[in-house]
XYZ file of C-alpha atoms in Angstrom:
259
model
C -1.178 24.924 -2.721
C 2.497 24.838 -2.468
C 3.020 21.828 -1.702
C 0.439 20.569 -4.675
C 2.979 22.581 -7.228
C 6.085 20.653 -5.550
C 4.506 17.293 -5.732
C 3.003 18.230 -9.602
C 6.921 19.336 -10.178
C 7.936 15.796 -8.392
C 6.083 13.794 -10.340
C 6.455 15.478 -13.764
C 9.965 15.200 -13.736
C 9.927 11.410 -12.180
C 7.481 10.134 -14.845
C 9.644 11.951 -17.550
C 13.105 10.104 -16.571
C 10.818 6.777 -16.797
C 9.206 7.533 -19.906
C 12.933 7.226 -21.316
C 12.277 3.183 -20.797
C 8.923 2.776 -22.710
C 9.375 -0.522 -23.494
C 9.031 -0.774 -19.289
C 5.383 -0.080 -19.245
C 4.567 -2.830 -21.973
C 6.672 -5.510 -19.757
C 5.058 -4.162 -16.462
C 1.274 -4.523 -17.999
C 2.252 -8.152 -19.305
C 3.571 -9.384 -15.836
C 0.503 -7.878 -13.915
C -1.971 -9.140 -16.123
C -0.184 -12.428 -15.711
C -0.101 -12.202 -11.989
C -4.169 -11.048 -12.070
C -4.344 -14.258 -13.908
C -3.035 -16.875 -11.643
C -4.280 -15.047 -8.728
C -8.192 -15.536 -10.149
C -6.936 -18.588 -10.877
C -6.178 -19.678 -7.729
C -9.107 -18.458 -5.663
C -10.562 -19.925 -8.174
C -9.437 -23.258 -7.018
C -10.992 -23.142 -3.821
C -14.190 -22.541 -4.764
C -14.162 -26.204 -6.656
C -16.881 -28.167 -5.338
C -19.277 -25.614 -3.988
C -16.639 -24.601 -1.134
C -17.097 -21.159 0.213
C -14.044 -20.316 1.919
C -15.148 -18.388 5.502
C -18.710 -18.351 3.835
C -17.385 -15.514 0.812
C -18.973 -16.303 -2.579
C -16.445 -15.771 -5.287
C -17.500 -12.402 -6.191
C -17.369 -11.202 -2.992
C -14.097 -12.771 -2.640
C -13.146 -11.637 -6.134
C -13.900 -7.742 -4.077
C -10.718 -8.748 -2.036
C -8.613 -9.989 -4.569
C -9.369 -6.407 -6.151
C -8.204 -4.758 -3.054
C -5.027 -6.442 -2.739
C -3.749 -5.950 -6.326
C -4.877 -2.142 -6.400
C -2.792 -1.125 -3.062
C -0.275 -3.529 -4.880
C -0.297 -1.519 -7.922
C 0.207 1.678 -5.294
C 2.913 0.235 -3.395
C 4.883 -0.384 -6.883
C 4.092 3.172 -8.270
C 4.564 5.578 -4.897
C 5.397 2.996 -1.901
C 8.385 0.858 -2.840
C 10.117 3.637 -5.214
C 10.162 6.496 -2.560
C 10.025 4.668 1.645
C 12.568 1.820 0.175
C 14.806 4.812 -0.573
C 14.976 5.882 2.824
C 17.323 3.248 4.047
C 19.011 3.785 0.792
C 19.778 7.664 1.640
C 20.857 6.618 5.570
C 23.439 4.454 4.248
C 25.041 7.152 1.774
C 24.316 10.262 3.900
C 22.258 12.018 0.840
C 19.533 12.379 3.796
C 20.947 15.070 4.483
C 20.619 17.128 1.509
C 17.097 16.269 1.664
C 16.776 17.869 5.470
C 18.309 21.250 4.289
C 15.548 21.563 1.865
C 13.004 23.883 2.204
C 9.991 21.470 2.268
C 9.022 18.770 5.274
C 11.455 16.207 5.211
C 8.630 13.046 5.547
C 6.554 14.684 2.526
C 10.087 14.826 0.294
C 10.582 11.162 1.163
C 7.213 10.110 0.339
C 6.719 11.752 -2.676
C 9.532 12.552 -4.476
C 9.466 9.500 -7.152
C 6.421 8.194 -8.832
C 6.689 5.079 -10.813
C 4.002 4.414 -13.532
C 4.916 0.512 -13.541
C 2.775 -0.317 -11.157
C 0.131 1.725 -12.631
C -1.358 -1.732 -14.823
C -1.785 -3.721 -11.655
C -3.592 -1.131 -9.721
C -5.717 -0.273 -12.767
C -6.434 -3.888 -13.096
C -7.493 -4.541 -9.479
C -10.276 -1.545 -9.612
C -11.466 -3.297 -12.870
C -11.397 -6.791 -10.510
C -13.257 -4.410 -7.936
C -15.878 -3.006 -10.775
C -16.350 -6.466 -12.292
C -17.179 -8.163 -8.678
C -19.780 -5.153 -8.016
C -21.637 -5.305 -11.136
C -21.928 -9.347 -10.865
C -23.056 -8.151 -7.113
C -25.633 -5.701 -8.075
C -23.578 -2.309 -6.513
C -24.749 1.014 -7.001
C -22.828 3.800 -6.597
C -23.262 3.738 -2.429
C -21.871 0.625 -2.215
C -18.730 1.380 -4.602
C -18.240 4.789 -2.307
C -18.419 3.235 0.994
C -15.420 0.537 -0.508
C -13.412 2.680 -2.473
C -13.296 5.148 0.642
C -11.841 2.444 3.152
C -9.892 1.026 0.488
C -8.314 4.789 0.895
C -8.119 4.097 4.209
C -6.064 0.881 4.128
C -3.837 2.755 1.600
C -2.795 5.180 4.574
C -2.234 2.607 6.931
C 0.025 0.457 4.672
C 1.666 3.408 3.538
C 1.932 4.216 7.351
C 3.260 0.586 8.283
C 6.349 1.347 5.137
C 7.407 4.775 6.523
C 7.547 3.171 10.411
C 9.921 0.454 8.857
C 12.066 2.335 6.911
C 12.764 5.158 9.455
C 13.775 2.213 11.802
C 16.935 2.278 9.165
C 18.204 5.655 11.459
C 19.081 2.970 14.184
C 19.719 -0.318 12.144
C 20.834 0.793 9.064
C 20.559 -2.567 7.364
C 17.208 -3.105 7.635
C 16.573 -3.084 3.693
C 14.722 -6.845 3.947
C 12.119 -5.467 6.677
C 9.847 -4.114 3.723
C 10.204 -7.390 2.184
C 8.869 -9.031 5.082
C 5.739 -6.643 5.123
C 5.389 -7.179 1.363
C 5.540 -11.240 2.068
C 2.986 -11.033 4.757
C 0.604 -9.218 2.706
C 0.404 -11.582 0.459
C -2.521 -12.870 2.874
C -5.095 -9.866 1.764
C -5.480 -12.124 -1.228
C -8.001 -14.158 0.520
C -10.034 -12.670 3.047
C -9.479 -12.706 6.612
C -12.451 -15.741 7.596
C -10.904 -17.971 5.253
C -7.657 -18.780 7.533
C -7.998 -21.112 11.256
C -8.789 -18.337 14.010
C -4.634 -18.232 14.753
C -3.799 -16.602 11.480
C -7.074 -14.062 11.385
C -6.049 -12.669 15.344
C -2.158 -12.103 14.038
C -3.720 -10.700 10.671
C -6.131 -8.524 12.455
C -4.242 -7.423 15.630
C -0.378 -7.658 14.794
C -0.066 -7.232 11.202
C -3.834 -5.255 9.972
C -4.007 -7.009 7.056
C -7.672 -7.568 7.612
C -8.085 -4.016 7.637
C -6.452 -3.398 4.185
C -8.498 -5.893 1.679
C -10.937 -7.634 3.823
C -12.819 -4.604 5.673
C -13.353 -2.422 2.241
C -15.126 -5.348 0.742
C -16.950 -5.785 3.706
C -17.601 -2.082 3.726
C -19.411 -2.155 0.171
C -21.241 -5.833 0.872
C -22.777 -3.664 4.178
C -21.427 -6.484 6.376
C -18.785 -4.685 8.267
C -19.916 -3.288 11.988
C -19.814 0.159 13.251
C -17.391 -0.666 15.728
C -14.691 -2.190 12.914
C -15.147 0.818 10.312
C -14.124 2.972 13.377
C -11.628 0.809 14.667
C -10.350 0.511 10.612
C -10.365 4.638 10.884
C -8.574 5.096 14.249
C -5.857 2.985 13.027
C -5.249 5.025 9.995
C -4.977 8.008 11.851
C -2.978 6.756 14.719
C -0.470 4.599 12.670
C -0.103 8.357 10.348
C 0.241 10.524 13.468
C 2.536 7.810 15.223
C 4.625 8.134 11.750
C 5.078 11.558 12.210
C 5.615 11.454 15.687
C 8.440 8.264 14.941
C 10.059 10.175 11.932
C 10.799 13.284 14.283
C 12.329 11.129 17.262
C 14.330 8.956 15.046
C 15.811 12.513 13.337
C 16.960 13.290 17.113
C 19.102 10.471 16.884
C 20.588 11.517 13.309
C 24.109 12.648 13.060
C 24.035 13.183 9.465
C 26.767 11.606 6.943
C 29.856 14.272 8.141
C 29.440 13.586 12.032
């Protein structure tokens, strides 16, 4: 319960300061809905002809497009403003106001900002989500068993962010590495049996994407085995322990901005 008053405190006074820059939120809903646009646009493309990229109809693909631009719409509202800042408070030794304080030091960083620009796009991509399941047929079992493992890929993305950005203890300069991520993501547009078998064993096994867009919409179609939902579940809880296990080594190495 404490920690639900801090983080209701966080975000209060984070959405406040925004608020100050209204006209924001109007700019921020026009760009998603134009990126939502050319994105359906351009899976769009690929279904010209009667193509069925890796055998997904366009609703079901439209499922994965809905994926992608809601854990988008996260990453701009809690990812991006809070983990990039990590590097941020390495390089300017404010970290080390935020170890003295009386709350856990990984929670702080994770939560203290919460931006409401990137609200539109991840309100948009559950709408994608909703529209592909009622062209589907989905009932409310379906939408569950999705929107949980769509959870689930939240966690391990969010997991992925925090690994990279408490890398910037050791190489401070490592500001682009989150790019990177961001720029490889880009593949949990389409899903994973669209690309040559190359691509799906470095999306699946090196960077998960698979398991952030393409296994909750295989989760609500019913197609996805036993064995991935668990593996899709082990790796959200080891990549979050390993986090926490990562954060606390790379603070051993931490000699603060005065040292």
């Amino acid at each position: 319960m404490r920690y639900l008053r801090v983080l209701r405190r966080f975000w209060g006074s984070a959405i406040a300061a925004e608020l100050e820059y209204r006209g924001n939120f109007f700019l921020a809903t026009l760009s998603a809905i134009g990126l939502l646009v050319g994105s359906v646009f351009s899976l769009s493309l690929l279904y010209q002809g009667g193509y069925r990229p890796g055998g997904w109809r366009l609703e079901e693909a439209l499922l994965v497009l809905g994926a992608f631009t809601t854990l988008q719409g996260l990453a701009g509202t809690l990812f991006q403003p809070n983990l990039n800042r990590i590097v941020q408070q390495v390089q300017q030794g404010t970290l080390d106001f935020v170890l003295l304080k009386p709350v856990d030091s990984q929670f702080w960083l994770s939560t203290r900002m919460f931006s409401p620009w990137g609200l539109p796009d991840a309100l948009f991509g559950l709408g994608v989500w909703l529209y592909a399941g009622f062209r589907l047929g989905f009932g409310p079992l379906e939408h569950l068993a999705g929107l949980a493992f769509l959870a689930v890929a939240g966690l391990i993305l969010y997991a992925l962010w925090f690994i990279l950005g408490t890398t910037s203890i050791w190489f401070v300069k490592v500001g682009n590495t989150t790019e990177v991520l961001r720029s490889l993501l880009e593949a949990g547009r389409y899903p994973i049996q669209a690309f040559p078998a190359m691509y799906r064993l470095f999306f699946s096994f090196v960077v998960p994407v698979a398991f952030l867009t393409t296994v909750p919409a295989e989760a609500a179609l019913g197609r996805a085995s036993l064995n991935t939902l668990l593996v899709a579940l082990g790796l959200m809880l080891g990549l979050f322990a390993f986090s926490r296990f990562f954060w606390r080594l790379a603070l051993r190495s931490y000699t603060s901005a005065s040292s």
